[in-house]
Every structure is written in C-alpha cells, then in structure tokens.
PDB file of C-alpha atoms and ligand atoms in Angstrom:
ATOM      1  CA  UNK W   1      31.854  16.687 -20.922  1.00 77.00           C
ATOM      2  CA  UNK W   2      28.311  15.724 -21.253  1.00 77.00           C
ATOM      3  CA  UNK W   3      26.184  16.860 -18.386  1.00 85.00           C
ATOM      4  CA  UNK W   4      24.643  13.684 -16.496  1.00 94.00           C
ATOM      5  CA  UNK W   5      20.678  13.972 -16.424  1.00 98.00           C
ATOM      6  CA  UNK W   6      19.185  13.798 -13.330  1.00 98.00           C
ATOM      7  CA  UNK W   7      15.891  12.606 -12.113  1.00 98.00           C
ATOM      8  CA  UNK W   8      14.436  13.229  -8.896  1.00 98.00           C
ATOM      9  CA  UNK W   9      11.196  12.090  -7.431  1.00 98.00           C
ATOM     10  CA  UNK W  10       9.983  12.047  -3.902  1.00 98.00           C
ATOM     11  CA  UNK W  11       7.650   9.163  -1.776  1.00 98.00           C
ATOM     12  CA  UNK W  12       7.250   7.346   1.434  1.00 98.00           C
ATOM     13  CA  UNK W  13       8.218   3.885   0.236  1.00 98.00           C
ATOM     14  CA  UNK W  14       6.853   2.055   2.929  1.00 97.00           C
ATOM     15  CA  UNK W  15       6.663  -1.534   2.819  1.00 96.00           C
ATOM     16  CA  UNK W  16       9.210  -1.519   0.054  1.00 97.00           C
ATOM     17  CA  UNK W  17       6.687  -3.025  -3.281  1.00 97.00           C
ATOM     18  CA  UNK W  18       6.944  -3.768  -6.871  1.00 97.00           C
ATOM     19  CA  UNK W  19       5.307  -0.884  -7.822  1.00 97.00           C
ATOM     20  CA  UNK W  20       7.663   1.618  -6.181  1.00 98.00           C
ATOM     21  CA  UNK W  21      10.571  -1.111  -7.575  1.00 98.00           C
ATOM     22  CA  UNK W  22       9.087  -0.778 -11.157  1.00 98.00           C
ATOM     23  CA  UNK W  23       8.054   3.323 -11.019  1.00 98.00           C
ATOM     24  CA  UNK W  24      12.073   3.687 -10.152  1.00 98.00           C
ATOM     25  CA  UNK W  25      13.838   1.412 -12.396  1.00 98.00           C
ATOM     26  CA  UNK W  26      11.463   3.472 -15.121  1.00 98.00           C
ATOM     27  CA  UNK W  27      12.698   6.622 -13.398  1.00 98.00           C
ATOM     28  CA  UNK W  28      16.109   5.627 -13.907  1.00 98.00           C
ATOM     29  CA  UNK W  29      15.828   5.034 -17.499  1.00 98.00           C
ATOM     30  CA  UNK W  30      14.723   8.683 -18.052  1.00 98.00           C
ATOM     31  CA  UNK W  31      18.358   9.558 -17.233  1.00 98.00           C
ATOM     32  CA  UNK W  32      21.151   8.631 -15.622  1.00 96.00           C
ATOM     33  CA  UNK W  33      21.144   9.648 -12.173  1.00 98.00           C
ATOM     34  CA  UNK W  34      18.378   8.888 -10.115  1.00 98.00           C
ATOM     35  CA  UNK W  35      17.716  10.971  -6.560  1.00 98.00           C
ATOM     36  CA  UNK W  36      15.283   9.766  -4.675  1.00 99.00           C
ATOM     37  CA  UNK W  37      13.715  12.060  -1.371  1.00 98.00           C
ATOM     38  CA  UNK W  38      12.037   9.591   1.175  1.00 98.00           C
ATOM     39  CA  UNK W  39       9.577  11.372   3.232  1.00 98.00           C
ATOM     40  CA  UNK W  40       9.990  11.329   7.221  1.00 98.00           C
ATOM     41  CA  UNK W  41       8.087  10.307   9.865  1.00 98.00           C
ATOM     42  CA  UNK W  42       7.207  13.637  10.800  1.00 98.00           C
ATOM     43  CA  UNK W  43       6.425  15.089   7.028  1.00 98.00           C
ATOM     44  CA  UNK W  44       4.389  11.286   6.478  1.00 98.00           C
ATOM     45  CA  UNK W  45       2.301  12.869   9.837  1.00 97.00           C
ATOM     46  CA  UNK W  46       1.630  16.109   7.995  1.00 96.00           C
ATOM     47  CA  UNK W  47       0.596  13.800   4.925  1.00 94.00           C
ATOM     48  CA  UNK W  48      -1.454  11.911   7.306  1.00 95.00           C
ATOM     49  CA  UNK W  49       0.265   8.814   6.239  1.00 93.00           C
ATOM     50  CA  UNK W  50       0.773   6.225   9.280  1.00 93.00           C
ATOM     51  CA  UNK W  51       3.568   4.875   8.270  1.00 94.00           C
ATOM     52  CA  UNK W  52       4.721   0.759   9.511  1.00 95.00           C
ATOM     53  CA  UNK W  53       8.501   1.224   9.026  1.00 97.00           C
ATOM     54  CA  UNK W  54      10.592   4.252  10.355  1.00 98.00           C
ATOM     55  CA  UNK W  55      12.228   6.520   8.395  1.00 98.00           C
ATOM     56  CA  UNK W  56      15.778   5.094   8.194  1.00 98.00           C
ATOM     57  CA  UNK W  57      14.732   1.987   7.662  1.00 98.00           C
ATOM     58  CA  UNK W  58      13.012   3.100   4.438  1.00 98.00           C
ATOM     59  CA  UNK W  59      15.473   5.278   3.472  1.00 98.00           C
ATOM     60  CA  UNK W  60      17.987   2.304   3.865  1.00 98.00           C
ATOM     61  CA  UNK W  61      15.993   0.000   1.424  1.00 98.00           C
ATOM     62  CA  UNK W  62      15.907   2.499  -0.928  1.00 98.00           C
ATOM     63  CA  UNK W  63      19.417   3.645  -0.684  1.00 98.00           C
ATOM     64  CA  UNK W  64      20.588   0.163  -1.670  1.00 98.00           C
ATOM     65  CA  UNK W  65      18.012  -0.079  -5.037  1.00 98.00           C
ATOM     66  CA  UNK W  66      20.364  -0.772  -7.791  1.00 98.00           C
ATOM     67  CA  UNK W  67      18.676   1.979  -9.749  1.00 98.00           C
ATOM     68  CA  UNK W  68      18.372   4.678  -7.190  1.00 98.00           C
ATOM     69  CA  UNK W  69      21.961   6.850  -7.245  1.00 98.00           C
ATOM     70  CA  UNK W  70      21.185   9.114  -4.325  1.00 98.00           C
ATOM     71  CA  UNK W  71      18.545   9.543  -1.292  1.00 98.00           C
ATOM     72  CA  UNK W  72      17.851  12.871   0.496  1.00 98.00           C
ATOM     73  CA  UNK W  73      15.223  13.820   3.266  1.00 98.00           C
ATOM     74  CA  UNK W  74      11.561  15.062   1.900  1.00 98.00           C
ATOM     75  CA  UNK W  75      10.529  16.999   5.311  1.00 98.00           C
ATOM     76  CA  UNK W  76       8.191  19.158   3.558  1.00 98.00           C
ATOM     77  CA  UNK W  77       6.190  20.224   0.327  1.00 97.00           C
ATOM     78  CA  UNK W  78       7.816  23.322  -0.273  1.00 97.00           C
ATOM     79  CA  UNK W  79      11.432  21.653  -0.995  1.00 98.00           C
ATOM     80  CA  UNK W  80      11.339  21.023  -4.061  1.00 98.00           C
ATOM     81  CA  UNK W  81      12.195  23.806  -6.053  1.00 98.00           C
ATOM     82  CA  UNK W  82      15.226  24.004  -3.765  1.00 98.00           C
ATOM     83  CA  UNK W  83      16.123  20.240  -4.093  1.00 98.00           C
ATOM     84  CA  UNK W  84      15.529  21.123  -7.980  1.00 98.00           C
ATOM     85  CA  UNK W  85      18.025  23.632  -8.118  1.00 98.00           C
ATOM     86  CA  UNK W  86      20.697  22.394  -5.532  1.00 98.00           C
ATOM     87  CA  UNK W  87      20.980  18.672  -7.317  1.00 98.00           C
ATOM     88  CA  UNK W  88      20.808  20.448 -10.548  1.00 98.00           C
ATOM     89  CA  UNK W  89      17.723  18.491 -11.719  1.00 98.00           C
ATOM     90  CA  UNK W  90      16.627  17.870 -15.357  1.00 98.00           C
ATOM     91  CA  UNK W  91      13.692  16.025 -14.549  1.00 98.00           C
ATOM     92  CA  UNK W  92      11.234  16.007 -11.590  1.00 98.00           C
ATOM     93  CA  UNK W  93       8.867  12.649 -12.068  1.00 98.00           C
ATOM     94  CA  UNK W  94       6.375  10.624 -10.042  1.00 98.00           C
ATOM     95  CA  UNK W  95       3.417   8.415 -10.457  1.00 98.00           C
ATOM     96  CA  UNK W  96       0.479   9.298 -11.909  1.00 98.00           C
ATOM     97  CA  UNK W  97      -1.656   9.436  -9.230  1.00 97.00           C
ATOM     98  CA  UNK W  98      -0.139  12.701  -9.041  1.00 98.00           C
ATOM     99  CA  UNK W  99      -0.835  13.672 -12.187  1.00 98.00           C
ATOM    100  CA  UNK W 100      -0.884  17.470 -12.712  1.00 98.00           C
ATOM    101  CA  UNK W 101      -0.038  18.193  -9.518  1.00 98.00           C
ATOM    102  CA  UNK W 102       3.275  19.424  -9.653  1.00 98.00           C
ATOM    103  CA  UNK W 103       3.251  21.022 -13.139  1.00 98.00           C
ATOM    104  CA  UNK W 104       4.364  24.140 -11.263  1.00 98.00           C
ATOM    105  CA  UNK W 105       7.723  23.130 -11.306  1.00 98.00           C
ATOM    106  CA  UNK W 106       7.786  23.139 -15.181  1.00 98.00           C
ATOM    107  CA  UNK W 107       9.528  26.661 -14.963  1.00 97.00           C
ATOM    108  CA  UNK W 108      12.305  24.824 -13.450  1.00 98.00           C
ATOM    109  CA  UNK W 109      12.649  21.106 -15.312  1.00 98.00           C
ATOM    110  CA  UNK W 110      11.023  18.401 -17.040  1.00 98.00           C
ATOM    111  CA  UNK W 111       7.639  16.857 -15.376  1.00 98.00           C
ATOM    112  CA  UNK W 112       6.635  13.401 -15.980  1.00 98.00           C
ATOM    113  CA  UNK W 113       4.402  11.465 -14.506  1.00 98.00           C
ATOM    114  CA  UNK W 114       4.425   7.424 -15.179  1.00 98.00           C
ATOM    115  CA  UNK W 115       1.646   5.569 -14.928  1.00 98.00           C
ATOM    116  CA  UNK W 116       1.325   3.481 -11.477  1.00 97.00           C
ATOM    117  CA  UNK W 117       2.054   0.252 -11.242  1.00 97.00           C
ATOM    118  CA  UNK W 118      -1.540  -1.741 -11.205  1.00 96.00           C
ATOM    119  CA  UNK W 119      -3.290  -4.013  -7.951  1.00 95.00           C
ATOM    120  CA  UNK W 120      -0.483  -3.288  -5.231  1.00 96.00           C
ATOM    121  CA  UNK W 121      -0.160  -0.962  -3.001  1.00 94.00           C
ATOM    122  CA  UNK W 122       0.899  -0.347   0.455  1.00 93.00           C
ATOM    123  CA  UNK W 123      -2.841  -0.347   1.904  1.00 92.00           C
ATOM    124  CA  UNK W 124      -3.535  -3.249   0.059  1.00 95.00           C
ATOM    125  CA  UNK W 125      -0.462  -5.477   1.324  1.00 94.00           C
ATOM    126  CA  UNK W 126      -1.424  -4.461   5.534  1.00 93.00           C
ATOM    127  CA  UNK W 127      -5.099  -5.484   3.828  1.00 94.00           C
ATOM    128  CA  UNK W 128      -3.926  -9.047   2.931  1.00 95.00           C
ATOM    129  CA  UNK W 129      -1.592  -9.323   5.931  1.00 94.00           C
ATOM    130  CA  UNK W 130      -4.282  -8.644   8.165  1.00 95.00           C
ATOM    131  CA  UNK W 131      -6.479 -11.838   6.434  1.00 95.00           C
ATOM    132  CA  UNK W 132      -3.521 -13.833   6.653  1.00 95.00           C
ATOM    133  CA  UNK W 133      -3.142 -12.916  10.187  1.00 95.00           C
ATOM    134  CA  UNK W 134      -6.818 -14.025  10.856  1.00 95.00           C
ATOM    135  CA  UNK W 135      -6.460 -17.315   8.887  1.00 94.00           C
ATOM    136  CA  UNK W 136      -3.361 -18.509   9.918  1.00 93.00           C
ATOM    137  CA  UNK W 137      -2.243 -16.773  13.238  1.00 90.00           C
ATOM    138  CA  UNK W 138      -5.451 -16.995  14.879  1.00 77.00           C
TER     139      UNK W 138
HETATM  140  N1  LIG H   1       3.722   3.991  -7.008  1.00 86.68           N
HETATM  141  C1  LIG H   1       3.543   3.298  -8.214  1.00 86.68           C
HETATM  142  N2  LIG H   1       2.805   2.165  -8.230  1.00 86.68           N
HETATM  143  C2  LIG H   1       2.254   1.681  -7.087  1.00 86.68           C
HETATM  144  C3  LIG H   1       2.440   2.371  -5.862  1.00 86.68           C
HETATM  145  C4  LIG H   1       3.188   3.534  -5.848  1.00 86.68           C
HETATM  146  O1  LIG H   1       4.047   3.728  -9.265  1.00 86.68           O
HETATM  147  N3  LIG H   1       1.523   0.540  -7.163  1.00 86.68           N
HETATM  148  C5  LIG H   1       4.519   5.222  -7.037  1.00 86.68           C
HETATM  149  C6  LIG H   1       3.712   6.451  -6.608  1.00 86.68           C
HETATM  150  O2  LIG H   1       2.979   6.967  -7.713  1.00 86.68           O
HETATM  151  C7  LIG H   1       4.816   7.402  -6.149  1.00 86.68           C
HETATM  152  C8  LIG H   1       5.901   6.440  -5.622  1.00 86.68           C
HETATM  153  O3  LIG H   1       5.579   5.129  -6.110  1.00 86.68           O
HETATM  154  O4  LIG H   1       5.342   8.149  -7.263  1.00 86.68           O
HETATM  155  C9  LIG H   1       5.952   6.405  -4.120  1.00 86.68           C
HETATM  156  O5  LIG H   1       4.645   6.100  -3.663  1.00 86.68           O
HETATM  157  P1  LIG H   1       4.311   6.424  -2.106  1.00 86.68           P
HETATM  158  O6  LIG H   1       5.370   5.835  -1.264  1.00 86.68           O
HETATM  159  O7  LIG H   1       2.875   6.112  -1.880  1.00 86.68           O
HETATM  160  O8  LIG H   1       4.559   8.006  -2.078  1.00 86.68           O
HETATM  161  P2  LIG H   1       3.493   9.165  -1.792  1.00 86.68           P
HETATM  162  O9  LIG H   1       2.857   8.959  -0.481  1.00 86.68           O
HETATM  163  O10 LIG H   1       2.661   9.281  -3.013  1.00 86.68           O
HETATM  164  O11 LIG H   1       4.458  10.442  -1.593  1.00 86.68           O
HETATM  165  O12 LIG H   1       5.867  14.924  -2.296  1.00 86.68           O
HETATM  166  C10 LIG H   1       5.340  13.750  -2.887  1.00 86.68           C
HETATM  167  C11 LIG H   1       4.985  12.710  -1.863  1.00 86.68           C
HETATM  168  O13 LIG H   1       6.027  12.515  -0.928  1.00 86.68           O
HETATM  169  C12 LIG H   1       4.666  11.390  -2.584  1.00 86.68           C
END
C-alpha cells in the first residue's frame, strides 16, 4: 500500500483570506493529506500577533477548508520536529515570507516554501475596514 504524503504547515489564519485559501489548496496539491497547525491565542502573544478572532474560531474555519485534512494546535516554535515525526510528515511548507527560515527541518522532510499570495493580507483587510468604518459608519 502506497504511503499517503503528508503536508504540514503552520499559521494564524486570522480573518480567514484568499491568500491563506490559495497558499492551502497549493499545499494540498503537493500531496495528499494536508495538516494544518493554527497558532493559539497565547503562542499568537509570544508572536506578538493581536489576533481579531479567537482561537477556535479560527481553527473551526480552517477545519472545514475542503483542502485541509487535519488541524492540530501550534503553541510553540519548537513543535515542529515533533509534529514532523508524530504525523509522519513528508513535507513541511509555508509561504515565502518565510523563506529560509525553517530549512533546519530538512534533516527531517521536504521544505517548500510557495510564493505568497499578492495585495491581501490580514493588516491590510482591518486597514480597509477601518476606512470603511470612517466613510460609512461615521
Ligand atoms: N499567506 C499567503 N498569502 C497571503 C497571506 C498569507 O500565502 N497573502 C500564507 C503565509 O505565508 C503563511 C500562511 O498563509 O504560510 C498563514 O499566514 P499567517 O496566518 O500570517 O501565519 P503566520 O503568522 O505567518 O504564522 O510557525 C509559523 C507561524 O505560525 C506562521
């Protein structure tokens, strides 16, 4: 029996975008499992990312992409090689905004980073919420 290959990447997914919607459905086609680990509230605080939408609720949304196979907890940056080895991972991917900065795991799988999905992003949707707040909600 063929063994499945498995992706995994990590992110906070807040505000639920095209670009993470496109930088999974690419993950997916890599393999044919996809895992993604959505950071918590408390490991987006060590990130110093504020974060609009809790945890769960992100988690949730992602959970239910038709792409994504699995979610699991990112509480810290030192999981990985764990999460690599537990779920049996071929190959560990993200965007390339991180480019380079997890080729340490290339003892243990496949690194790939894809390039970002251009002009959206989660600062740049509170951005243009906040001027359609002041136009129109004034
Ligand atoms: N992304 C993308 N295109 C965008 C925005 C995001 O491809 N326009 C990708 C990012 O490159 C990342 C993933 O979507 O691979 C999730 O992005 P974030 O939620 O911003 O995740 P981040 O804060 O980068 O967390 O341990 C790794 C960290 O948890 C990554």
């Amino acid at each position: 029996m063929k063994k499945e290959k498995i992706v995994l990447t990590y992110g906070t997914f807040d505000m639920f975008h095209v670009g993470h919607l496109r930088l999974l459905n690419r993950l997916k086609n890599l393999g044919n499992k996809l895992i993604v680990a959505v950071s918590s509230d408390e490991f987006n605080e060590i990130k110093g990312k504020k974060t609009l939408i809790p945890y769960d609720q992100r988690a949730l949304i992602v959970e239910h992409i038709k792409c994504v196979d699995m979610v699991i907890p990112e509480h810290n940056w030192e999981q990985k090689v764990s999460d690599i080895e537990k779920y049996d991972v071929d190959i560990f991917a993200m965007g390339n905004d991180w480019e380079g900065k997890f080729d340490f795991l290339k003892e243990h799988c496949e690194v790939v980073y894809l390039p970002r999905t251009e002009n959206i992003s989660t600062t740049q949707l509170k951005l243009e919420l906040n001027k359609f707040l002041d136009i129109y909600e004034k």
